[in-house]
Short mmCIF file of C-alpha atoms and ligand atoms in Angstrom, two decimals:
data_model
loop_
_atom_site.label_atom_id
_atom_site.label_comp_id
_atom_site.label_asym_id
_atom_site.label_seq_id
_atom_site.Cartn_x
_atom_site.Cartn_y
_atom_site.Cartn_z
CA MET A 1 -0.61 28.70 1.02
CA GLU A 2 -4.30 27.40 0.31
CA LEU A 3 -5.67 23.83 1.34
CA ASN A 4 -6.21 23.67 -1.89
CA GLU A 5 -2.78 24.56 -3.14
CA ALA A 6 -1.54 22.03 -1.51
CA LEU A 7 -3.42 19.66 -2.50
CA ALA A 8 -2.25 20.23 -6.42
CA LYS A 9 0.93 20.02 -4.91
CA LEU A 10 0.49 17.02 -3.26
CA ALA A 11 -1.19 15.61 -6.43
CA GLU A 12 2.11 17.04 -8.58
CA LEU A 13 5.06 15.44 -6.13
CA GLU A 14 2.45 12.12 -6.25
CA LYS A 15 2.41 12.08 -10.10
CA LYS A 16 5.92 12.55 -10.27
CA LEU A 17 7.37 9.71 -7.55
CA TYR A 18 5.18 7.25 -10.11
CA ALA A 19 6.67 7.98 -13.22
CA TYR A 20 9.70 7.62 -11.72
CA GLN A 21 8.40 4.11 -9.65
CA ALA A 22 6.84 2.89 -13.59
CA ALA A 23 9.86 3.92 -15.62
CA ASP A 24 11.68 2.25 -12.67
CA SER A 25 10.28 -0.65 -13.46
CA ALA A 26 10.15 -0.27 -16.88
CA LEU A 27 14.09 -0.80 -16.74
CA TYR A 28 13.18 -4.19 -14.64
CA LEU A 29 11.11 -5.00 -17.27
CA ASP A 30 13.48 -4.93 -20.41
CA GLY A 31 16.23 -6.36 -18.38
CA THR A 32 14.85 -9.24 -17.05
CA THR A 33 13.08 -10.01 -20.35
CA VAL A 34 13.47 -8.80 -23.88
CA ALA A 35 17.08 -7.06 -23.08
CA PRO A 36 20.50 -8.11 -24.98
CA LYS A 37 22.83 -10.20 -22.24
CA ASP A 38 25.47 -7.70 -21.58
CA THR A 39 23.81 -4.50 -21.44
CA ALA A 40 22.91 -4.53 -17.42
CA GLN A 41 26.18 -1.17 -17.11
CA GLY A 42 23.92 1.37 -19.03
CA ARG A 43 20.59 0.09 -16.55
CA GLY A 44 22.25 0.42 -14.44
CA VAL A 45 23.39 4.13 -14.99
CA ALA A 46 19.83 5.09 -15.93
CA LEU A 47 18.33 3.12 -12.29
CA GLY A 48 20.90 5.12 -10.46
CA VAL A 49 19.77 8.29 -11.25
CA LEU A 50 16.19 7.44 -11.45
CA ALA A 51 16.84 6.10 -7.73
CA GLY A 52 18.45 9.71 -6.86
CA GLU A 53 16.20 11.74 -8.36
CA ARG A 54 13.44 10.18 -6.51
CA HIS A 55 15.55 9.94 -3.31
CA ARG A 56 16.48 14.10 -3.76
CA LEU A 57 12.84 14.55 -4.60
CA PHE A 58 10.97 12.74 -1.69
CA SER A 59 12.88 13.66 1.08
CA ALA A 60 13.76 17.73 0.21
CA PRO A 61 12.68 20.25 3.37
CA GLU A 62 9.76 21.58 0.89
CA THR A 63 7.78 17.69 1.06
CA GLY A 64 7.78 18.15 5.15
CA THR A 65 6.68 21.20 5.02
CA LEU A 66 3.54 20.31 2.37
CA LEU A 67 2.51 17.26 4.04
CA ASP A 68 3.25 19.03 7.72
CA LEU A 69 1.22 21.05 6.53
CA LEU A 70 -1.83 18.99 5.06
CA TRP A 71 -1.19 17.03 8.41
CA GLU A 72 -2.80 20.31 10.21
CA LYS A 73 -5.80 20.33 7.74
CA ARG A 74 -6.43 16.99 8.56
CA GLU A 75 -9.91 17.28 9.47
CA GLU A 76 -10.51 19.14 6.58
CA LEU A 77 -9.32 16.11 4.09
CA ASP A 78 -11.80 13.13 3.13
CA GLN A 79 -10.72 9.92 4.14
CA LEU A 80 -8.48 8.71 0.71
CA ARG A 81 -6.83 12.14 1.59
CA ARG A 82 -6.01 11.87 4.96
CA ARG A 83 -5.47 7.95 4.58
CA GLU A 84 -2.64 8.91 1.42
CA VAL A 85 -0.67 12.12 3.62
CA GLU A 86 -0.76 9.76 6.66
CA GLU A 87 1.44 6.71 4.25
CA LEU A 88 3.35 9.45 3.08
CA ARG A 89 4.35 11.42 6.15
CA ARG A 90 5.62 7.47 7.82
CA SER A 91 7.68 7.34 4.88
CA TYR A 92 8.97 10.68 4.64
CA ALA A 93 9.80 10.67 8.52
CA GLN A 94 11.72 7.26 8.11
CA LEU A 95 13.37 8.54 4.71
CA THR A 96 14.57 11.32 6.35
CA ARG A 97 15.78 9.26 9.20
CA ILE A 98 18.54 7.85 8.02
CA PRO A 99 21.84 9.86 6.98
CA ALA A 100 21.76 10.21 3.42
CA ASP A 101 25.58 9.15 4.08
CA GLU A 102 24.44 5.52 5.42
CA TYR A 103 21.44 5.57 2.83
CA MET A 104 24.25 5.30 0.21
CA GLU A 105 26.32 2.59 1.50
CA TYR A 106 23.65 0.40 2.07
CA ALA A 107 22.32 0.56 -0.92
CA MET A 108 25.74 0.35 -2.57
CA LEU A 109 26.45 -2.67 -0.17
CA THR A 110 23.16 -4.78 -0.73
CA ASN A 111 24.50 -4.09 -4.84
CA GLU A 112 27.88 -6.02 -3.60
CA ALA A 113 25.98 -8.68 -1.85
CA GLY A 114 24.06 -9.66 -3.76
CA ASP A 115 26.38 -10.33 -6.93
CA VAL A 116 28.45 -12.59 -3.55
CA TRP A 117 26.01 -13.92 -2.69
CA HIS A 118 25.34 -15.11 -6.52
CA ARG A 119 28.78 -16.44 -6.33
CA ALA A 120 28.94 -17.81 -2.91
CA LYS A 121 25.78 -19.67 -3.40
CA GLU A 122 27.29 -21.59 -7.26
CA GLN A 123 30.82 -22.21 -5.45
CA ASP A 124 28.28 -23.75 -2.44
CA ASP A 125 31.29 -20.80 0.06
CA PHE A 126 29.36 -19.56 3.33
CA GLN A 127 32.39 -18.25 4.40
CA LEU A 128 32.65 -15.47 0.46
CA PHE A 129 29.05 -14.26 1.48
CA ARG A 130 29.44 -14.58 5.65
CA PRO A 131 31.59 -11.00 6.08
CA LEU A 132 28.53 -9.25 3.18
CA LEU A 133 25.97 -10.85 5.48
CA GLU A 134 27.69 -9.77 9.17
CA LYS A 135 27.83 -6.07 7.04
CA LEU A 136 23.64 -6.49 6.11
CA VAL A 137 22.90 -7.79 9.54
CA ALA A 138 24.93 -4.68 11.69
CA PHE A 139 23.14 -2.11 9.09
CA ASN A 140 19.68 -3.62 9.55
CA ILE A 141 20.04 -3.87 13.74
CA LYS A 142 20.93 -0.18 12.88
CA PHE A 143 17.93 1.01 10.38
CA ALA A 144 15.89 -0.81 12.65
CA GLY A 145 16.38 2.32 15.01
CA TYR A 146 15.60 4.49 12.58
CA TYR A 147 12.60 3.05 11.36
CA ASP A 148 11.16 2.98 14.91
CA PRO A 149 13.50 3.16 18.26
CA SER A 150 10.38 2.14 20.60
CA LYS A 151 10.94 -1.66 19.25
CA ALA A 152 13.15 -4.26 19.40
CA PRO A 153 14.82 -4.66 16.26
CA TYR A 154 13.43 -7.37 14.67
CA ASP A 155 9.84 -6.33 15.58
CA ALA A 156 10.85 -3.08 14.17
CA LEU A 157 11.71 -4.85 11.01
CA LEU A 158 9.30 -7.32 10.64
CA ASN A 159 6.50 -3.53 11.04
CA GLU A 160 8.38 -2.40 7.41
CA TYR A 161 6.65 -5.97 5.88
CA GLU A 162 3.56 -6.79 7.99
CA ARG A 163 2.29 -3.77 9.76
CA GLY A 164 0.53 -4.98 12.74
CA VAL A 165 2.46 -7.87 13.32
CA ASP A 166 5.72 -8.25 15.86
CA MET A 167 7.71 -11.72 17.34
CA GLU A 168 5.24 -12.26 20.19
CA TYR A 169 2.17 -12.58 17.47
CA LEU A 170 4.90 -14.45 15.28
CA ASP A 171 5.16 -16.89 17.97
CA LYS A 172 2.13 -17.71 18.89
CA PHE A 173 1.80 -18.35 15.07
CA PHE A 174 4.32 -20.78 13.99
CA ALA A 175 4.15 -23.09 17.21
CA THR A 176 0.48 -23.40 16.32
CA LEU A 177 1.69 -24.45 12.92
CA ARG A 178 4.88 -26.29 14.52
CA GLU A 179 2.18 -28.20 17.04
CA ARG A 180 0.29 -28.97 14.62
CA ILE A 181 2.45 -29.45 11.22
CA VAL A 182 4.36 -31.62 12.68
CA PRO A 183 2.90 -35.04 14.13
CA LEU A 184 0.92 -34.50 9.63
CA ILE A 185 4.40 -34.68 8.17
CA HIS A 186 5.11 -37.81 9.89
CA ALA A 187 1.91 -39.70 9.22
CA VAL A 188 2.37 -38.96 6.61
CA GLY A 189 5.89 -39.60 6.42
CA GLU A 190 4.64 -43.21 7.01
CA LYS A 191 2.34 -43.63 4.09
CA GLU A 192 3.17 -44.81 0.35
CA GLN A 193 3.24 -41.61 -1.77
CA PRO A 194 1.82 -41.30 -5.32
CA ASP A 195 2.88 -41.66 -8.58
CA GLY A 196 3.67 -38.15 -9.86
CA SER A 197 6.45 -39.48 -12.39
CA PHE A 198 4.30 -38.94 -15.36
CA LEU A 199 4.61 -34.81 -13.66
CA GLU A 200 8.60 -35.13 -15.84
CA ARG A 201 7.40 -36.16 -18.74
CA HIS A 202 9.27 -33.97 -21.43
CA CYS A 203 6.22 -31.15 -22.59
CA PRO A 204 7.05 -28.89 -25.36
CA LEU A 205 7.88 -25.34 -24.81
CA GLU A 206 4.92 -24.22 -27.08
CA ALA A 207 2.51 -26.61 -25.67
CA GLN A 208 2.99 -25.25 -22.19
CA ARG A 209 2.56 -21.84 -24.11
CA LYS A 210 -0.67 -22.44 -24.96
CA PHE A 211 -1.37 -23.86 -21.53
CA SER A 212 -0.23 -20.43 -19.74
CA ASP A 213 -3.22 -18.45 -22.19
CA TYR A 214 -5.62 -21.25 -21.25
CA LEU A 215 -4.35 -20.76 -17.52
CA MET A 216 -4.98 -17.15 -17.59
CA GLU A 217 -7.91 -17.05 -19.24
CA VAL A 218 -9.78 -19.19 -16.85
CA LEU A 219 -8.33 -16.55 -14.25
CA GLY A 220 -9.93 -14.03 -15.85
CA LEU A 221 -6.95 -12.04 -16.29
CA ASP A 222 -7.71 -9.82 -18.94
CA ARG A 223 -4.89 -9.48 -22.10
CA ALA A 224 -5.49 -6.22 -22.72
CA HIS A 225 -4.68 -5.23 -18.95
CA CYS A 226 -2.14 -8.33 -18.54
CA THR A 227 0.41 -10.32 -20.06
CA ILE A 228 2.95 -12.60 -19.57
CA GLY A 229 6.54 -12.74 -19.78
CA GLU A 230 9.26 -15.53 -19.65
CA THR A 231 11.99 -14.62 -16.98
CA GLU A 232 14.75 -17.68 -14.85
CA HIS A 233 11.99 -16.34 -11.95
CA PRO A 234 8.29 -15.73 -12.17
CA TYR A 235 7.51 -12.46 -10.95
CA THR A 236 4.36 -10.06 -10.87
CA LEU A 237 4.95 -6.08 -12.07
CA GLU A 238 2.45 -3.73 -11.70
CA PHE A 239 2.23 -0.11 -13.08
CA ASN A 240 -1.30 0.58 -12.05
CA ASN A 241 -4.75 -1.70 -11.89
CA LYS A 242 -4.82 -0.92 -16.00
CA ASP A 243 -1.14 -2.56 -16.99
CA VAL A 244 0.17 -5.53 -14.34
CA ARG A 245 2.49 -7.93 -16.16
CA ILE A 246 2.90 -11.48 -14.66
CA THR A 247 5.61 -13.98 -15.69
CA THR A 248 7.20 -18.00 -16.02
CA HIS A 249 9.81 -19.98 -16.69
CA TYR A 250 9.04 -22.74 -18.64
CA ASP A 251 10.58 -26.16 -17.68
CA GLU A 252 10.14 -29.21 -19.94
CA GLY A 253 11.00 -31.62 -18.37
CA ASN A 254 7.86 -30.29 -15.61
CA LEU A 255 4.88 -29.40 -16.16
CA ALA A 256 3.38 -28.54 -13.19
CA SER A 257 6.70 -26.08 -12.56
CA SER A 258 5.30 -23.22 -14.54
CA MET A 259 1.83 -24.15 -14.51
CA TYR A 260 1.48 -23.32 -10.93
CA SER A 261 3.92 -19.95 -11.29
CA VAL A 262 1.20 -18.82 -13.55
CA ILE A 263 -1.79 -19.32 -11.18
CA HIS A 264 0.71 -17.95 -8.37
CA GLU A 265 1.35 -14.37 -10.16
CA GLY A 266 -1.70 -14.50 -11.68
CA GLY A 267 -3.23 -14.55 -7.95
CA HIS A 268 -1.08 -11.37 -7.40
CA ALA A 269 -1.73 -10.13 -10.67
CA LYS A 270 -5.49 -10.27 -9.39
CA TYR A 271 -5.50 -8.09 -6.32
CA GLU A 272 -3.23 -5.59 -8.62
CA LEU A 273 -6.14 -5.10 -11.02
CA GLY A 274 -9.09 -4.93 -8.24
CA ILE A 275 -7.20 -2.61 -6.52
CA CYS A 276 -10.40 0.71 -7.08
CA ASP A 277 -9.26 3.37 -9.97
CA GLU A 278 -9.12 6.31 -6.83
CA VAL A 279 -5.89 5.52 -5.05
CA GLN A 280 -4.37 4.82 -8.51
CA TYR A 281 -0.86 7.46 -8.64
CA THR A 282 -0.88 8.42 -4.98
CA SER A 283 1.20 6.42 -2.01
CA LEU A 284 -1.77 3.89 -1.58
CA ALA A 285 -1.38 2.35 -4.72
CA GLY A 286 -0.96 -1.08 -4.41
CA GLY A 287 -0.97 -4.29 -2.31
CA VAL A 288 -1.75 -3.42 1.34
CA SER A 289 1.47 -5.85 2.61
CA MET A 290 3.10 -8.79 1.61
CA GLY A 291 1.26 -10.87 3.88
CA VAL A 292 -2.08 -9.88 1.96
CA HIS A 293 -0.90 -10.13 -1.03
CA GLU A 294 0.80 -13.88 -1.09
CA SER A 295 -2.51 -14.45 0.73
CA GLN A 296 -4.24 -14.23 -2.54
CA SER A 297 -1.30 -15.80 -4.31
CA ARG A 298 -1.79 -18.56 -2.58
CA PHE A 299 -5.32 -18.59 -2.40
CA TYR A 300 -5.54 -18.66 -6.14
CA GLU A 301 -2.36 -21.75 -6.40
CA ASN A 302 -3.06 -23.96 -3.32
CA LEU A 303 -6.53 -23.42 -2.59
CA ILE A 304 -8.22 -23.34 -5.50
CA GLY A 305 -5.52 -24.58 -8.21
CA ARG A 306 -4.37 -27.25 -5.83
CA SER A 307 -7.96 -28.68 -5.55
CA LEU A 308 -9.65 -31.48 -6.97
CA PRO A 309 -12.67 -29.30 -8.39
CA PHE A 310 -10.44 -27.18 -10.11
CA ILE A 311 -8.12 -29.74 -11.81
CA GLN A 312 -11.34 -31.35 -12.80
CA ALA A 313 -12.38 -28.64 -14.36
CA ILE A 314 -8.57 -28.06 -16.22
CA PHE A 315 -8.25 -31.71 -16.92
CA PRO A 316 -9.86 -31.90 -20.54
CA LYS A 317 -7.84 -29.18 -21.78
CA MET A 318 -4.57 -30.28 -20.43
CA ARG A 319 -5.40 -33.40 -21.88
CA GLU A 320 -6.06 -31.65 -25.21
CA LEU A 321 -3.44 -29.55 -25.01
CA PHE A 322 -0.50 -32.83 -23.86
CA PRO A 323 -2.29 -36.12 -25.26
CA GLU A 324 1.12 -37.77 -25.07
CA GLN A 325 2.47 -36.92 -21.17
CA LEU A 326 -1.44 -36.76 -19.91
CA GLY A 327 -3.15 -39.55 -22.59
CA ASP A 328 -3.26 -42.23 -19.65
CA VAL A 329 -3.67 -39.86 -16.41
CA THR A 330 -6.73 -39.36 -13.77
CA ALA A 331 -7.48 -35.54 -12.64
CA GLU A 332 -7.66 -37.25 -9.51
CA GLN A 333 -4.14 -38.94 -10.32
CA PHE A 334 -3.02 -35.63 -11.45
CA TYR A 335 -4.65 -33.67 -8.19
CA ARG A 336 -2.76 -36.48 -5.46
CA ALA A 337 0.83 -35.75 -7.96
CA VAL A 338 0.88 -32.11 -7.49
CA ASN A 339 -0.12 -32.71 -3.99
CA LYS A 340 2.33 -34.84 -3.05
CA ALA A 341 4.02 -34.02 0.99
CA GLN A 342 7.45 -34.67 1.42
CA PRO A 343 9.72 -33.08 3.29
CA SER A 344 12.87 -31.29 1.56
CA LEU A 345 15.50 -28.68 1.35
CA ILE A 346 14.46 -26.22 -0.94
CA ARG A 347 10.89 -24.43 0.06
CA THR A 348 10.50 -22.26 -3.13
CA GLU A 349 10.18 -26.64 -3.90
CA ALA A 350 7.93 -27.56 -1.51
CA ASP A 351 4.18 -28.43 -1.35
CA GLU A 352 1.82 -27.06 0.41
CA LEU A 353 1.94 -28.92 3.81
CA THR A 354 5.78 -28.51 4.72
CA TYR A 355 6.13 -25.28 3.38
CA CYS A 356 5.59 -22.75 6.34
CA LEU A 357 8.61 -25.34 8.73
CA HIS A 358 10.63 -24.15 6.38
CA VAL A 359 9.38 -20.54 6.62
CA MET A 360 10.16 -20.82 10.56
CA VAL A 361 14.01 -22.29 10.56
CA ARG A 362 14.41 -18.67 8.56
CA TYR A 363 12.72 -16.34 10.95
CA GLU A 364 14.03 -18.45 14.09
CA ILE A 365 17.30 -17.19 12.21
CA GLU A 366 16.77 -14.16 11.53
CA LYS A 367 15.42 -13.29 14.18
CA ARG A 368 18.79 -14.10 16.53
CA LEU A 369 20.12 -12.82 14.23
CA ILE A 370 18.75 -9.37 14.66
CA GLY A 371 18.07 -10.01 18.05
CA GLY A 372 22.12 -10.69 18.54
CA THR A 373 22.04 -14.05 20.81
CA LEU A 374 22.74 -15.62 16.43
CA LYS A 375 26.79 -14.90 14.94
CA VAL A 376 26.72 -15.53 11.69
CA LYS A 377 29.15 -17.40 11.43
CA ASP A 378 27.34 -19.70 12.99
CA VAL A 379 23.59 -19.40 10.62
CA PRO A 380 24.61 -22.98 8.12
CA GLU A 381 25.23 -25.17 11.18
CA THR A 382 21.93 -23.34 13.01
CA TRP A 383 19.67 -24.20 9.47
CA ASN A 384 21.04 -27.87 9.31
CA ARG A 385 20.28 -27.94 12.79
CA LEU A 386 16.52 -26.82 12.44
CA TYR A 387 15.75 -28.27 9.44
CA LYS A 388 17.12 -31.46 11.48
CA GLU A 389 14.52 -30.71 13.90
CA TYR A 390 11.28 -28.92 12.36
CA LEU A 391 11.59 -31.32 8.45
CA GLY A 392 13.40 -34.67 9.36
CA VAL A 393 15.93 -33.55 6.71
CA ASP A 394 19.98 -33.96 6.84
CA VAL A 395 21.19 -30.60 4.30
CA PRO A 396 23.92 -31.97 2.47
CA ASP A 397 26.28 -28.18 1.81
CA ASP A 398 25.53 -24.40 1.65
CA ARG A 399 24.22 -23.80 -1.41
CA ARG A 400 20.93 -26.31 -0.98
CA GLY A 401 20.62 -24.89 2.67
CA CYS A 402 21.19 -21.12 3.87
CA LEU A 403 22.75 -19.72 1.04
CA GLN A 404 19.75 -21.28 -0.99
CA ASP A 405 17.68 -17.64 -0.72
CA SER A 406 18.12 -14.33 -2.51
CA HIS A 407 16.00 -12.35 0.39
CA TRP A 408 19.33 -11.74 2.91
CA SER A 409 21.42 -10.71 0.66
CA GLY A 410 19.28 -7.75 -0.55
CA GLY A 411 19.00 -6.50 3.14
CA ALA A 412 15.58 -7.92 3.20
CA PHE A 413 15.08 -9.38 7.45
CA GLY A 414 11.99 -9.98 8.83
CA TYR A 415 10.04 -11.02 5.10
CA PHE A 416 9.75 -14.50 4.97
CA PRO A 417 7.14 -14.87 7.60
CA SER A 418 4.47 -12.92 5.17
CA TYR A 419 4.81 -16.14 3.24
CA ALA A 420 3.66 -18.17 5.93
CA LEU A 421 1.16 -15.57 6.78
CA GLY A 422 0.10 -15.57 3.44
CA SER A 423 -1.25 -19.50 3.54
CA ALA A 424 -2.55 -18.95 6.63
CA TYR A 425 -5.17 -15.62 6.20
CA GLY A 426 -5.77 -17.16 2.70
CA ALA A 427 -7.53 -20.48 4.54
CA GLN A 428 -9.55 -18.15 6.85
CA MET A 429 -10.18 -16.72 3.39
CA LEU A 430 -11.82 -19.53 2.01
CA LYS A 431 -13.60 -20.85 5.09
CA ASN A 432 -15.77 -17.23 5.55
CA MET A 433 -16.12 -17.64 1.06
CA GLU A 434 -17.86 -20.90 1.74
CA GLY A 435 -19.68 -19.26 4.89
CA ASP A 436 -20.91 -16.45 2.37
CA MET A 437 -22.01 -18.55 -0.87
CA ASP A 438 -21.74 -21.82 -3.20
CA VAL A 439 -17.75 -22.33 -3.67
CA TRP A 440 -17.20 -25.01 -5.12
CA GLY A 441 -19.82 -25.52 -7.80
CA PRO A 442 -18.30 -23.19 -10.14
CA VAL A 443 -14.85 -23.97 -9.80
CA SER A 444 -15.57 -27.41 -10.70
CA ARG A 445 -17.13 -25.85 -13.89
CA GLY A 446 -14.43 -23.91 -14.00
CA ASP A 447 -15.59 -20.54 -13.45
CA LEU A 448 -13.49 -18.68 -11.06
CA SER A 449 -15.84 -15.67 -11.49
CA ALA A 450 -17.65 -15.40 -8.12
CA VAL A 451 -14.75 -16.49 -6.09
CA SER A 452 -12.50 -13.34 -7.13
CA GLU A 453 -15.54 -10.74 -6.52
CA TRP A 454 -15.87 -12.05 -3.29
CA LEU A 455 -11.25 -11.26 -3.33
CA ARG A 456 -12.20 -7.94 -4.65
CA GLU A 457 -14.59 -6.49 -2.30
CA LYS A 458 -12.89 -8.00 0.89
CA VAL A 459 -9.28 -7.48 0.04
CA HIS A 460 -8.28 -5.68 -3.52
CA LYS A 461 -10.51 -3.41 -4.01
CA PHE A 462 -9.21 -1.55 -0.83
CA GLY A 463 -5.56 -1.38 -1.67
CA GLY A 464 -3.63 1.07 0.90
CA LEU A 465 -6.82 2.51 1.95
CA LEU A 466 -6.82 0.53 5.00
CA GLU A 467 -4.56 -0.53 7.49
CA PRO A 468 -3.05 -4.58 6.87
CA ALA A 469 -4.47 -5.42 9.62
CA ASP A 470 -7.65 -4.20 9.09
CA VAL A 471 -7.68 -5.51 5.42
CA VAL A 472 -6.95 -8.93 7.11
CA LYS A 473 -9.64 -8.63 9.66
CA ASN A 474 -12.05 -7.38 6.80
CA ALA A 475 -11.93 -11.11 4.93
CA CYS A 476 -10.76 -13.59 7.68
CA GLY A 477 -12.79 -11.95 10.71
CA VAL A 478 -10.47 -12.54 13.97
CA PHE A 479 -7.34 -14.39 12.90
CA ASP A 480 -6.84 -17.41 13.83
CA PRO A 481 -4.28 -19.78 12.71
CA THR A 482 -6.00 -23.04 13.72
CA VAL A 483 -7.91 -23.00 10.67
CA PHE A 484 -5.27 -23.16 8.25
CA ALA A 485 -3.87 -26.15 10.24
CA ASP A 486 -7.58 -27.55 10.49
CA TYR A 487 -7.71 -27.59 7.16
CA LEU A 488 -4.15 -28.44 5.72
CA GLU A 489 -5.06 -31.16 8.46
CA ARG A 490 -8.40 -31.63 6.71
CA LYS A 491 -6.97 -32.21 3.02
CA TYR A 492 -3.62 -34.39 3.39
CA SER A 493 -6.10 -36.74 5.62
CA ALA A 494 -8.23 -37.40 3.03
CA LEU A 495 -4.74 -37.63 0.91
CA TYR A 496 -2.90 -39.76 2.10
CA GLY A 497 -6.00 -41.99 3.78
CA LEU A 498 -4.99 -40.96 7.58
ZN1 ZN B 1 4.24 -14.83 -4.25
#
């Protein structure tokens, strides 16, 4: 086969893979937003066929032959194609190493586990979920060997979410954070908490929807390319760099909940919309890793969205939209209320300061589960002990303890650390951004264009063209978690007068 013919076949393959993904996403979007309640079954049939077809297309021997041929001619390929082939070969090798029957069995297991986990959480019954979790752990240990037999199983799993990151790296990372954050939390605990009761005043849906529109405008999200929907759990879904959807969840008794969901998901959307055209419809489209993606969402949510200059900038509009709720509140009071730091039980509701400790608990447990030094039956007891040790809180039940997150039921072991890494990457990006330009002048006027442009140039535009570690290096320099710890110390010392 001539090189040109092979490249044409590669483009055809990539477009087909994109089409399957797009169809899958469209069904998911429909199912979580406007589809009638009892219609999941039919979509399930369609999704199953799509997944099977995609798997068959991608794992076909002809695909392997094509990728091998292109790899042999890699010297003749430009950087983008070479990288594209490299990525596809990696995925191909991984997929074809997993025996088809195990792949199918695992797909069925995660499907069932999701269901059982839901019930177990509702009924606060860990024993119900336990056998499923045991199987999921066993499968993941086995799959880790398929992913990369040269690595320890948990390292191989971590690599799936954040390539280049391993236990040695994370042990150091979390140790640094723990050493710095735990004393800070104790110091904050000694101080009087700000009054944030106004956040719980009733806020009608319609006003909150208008507020979301305003926030999207401030974030610079072009409504011709990004819409906002409403779902139980907020998410971002990308079709390509011209079509991204975000969702939020409105709570009429909590104004800040949707506000920060919109800004968080908006950050994910900014990333996807900022990726260059050249990589679209290829394996390099989309954000490069979970950690880098979270660095962007958290950048907008916390570093910008929970800063005083930003809140001051948008507060006049907030008072206009919520006159009864915020008429007697100042921007400064609002700033203090949305930055209240207090150890708590639920990760997704945790504040910026304590959040990483929630992640650390999950990291310790996953590491030991996959490493074989912790048995599934001992997860609740270990969870509760670590929460006491790291956060000083007593876990009253498993519903608010080890059953709170869906990740493990979906087979995602090694995912959690990305959240903490993202926060730390973001803080270092901010530091470098501040060295390059005036960040806070424009932000205090509600103008985020310069911030977004910096992130686009340093992070967004590459998509998967660079390795995650190179994107991090590009925007952060040499990664140093003490920068994040310094940031937290500065922010919370000022907030609580430490
Ligand atoms: Zn996120």
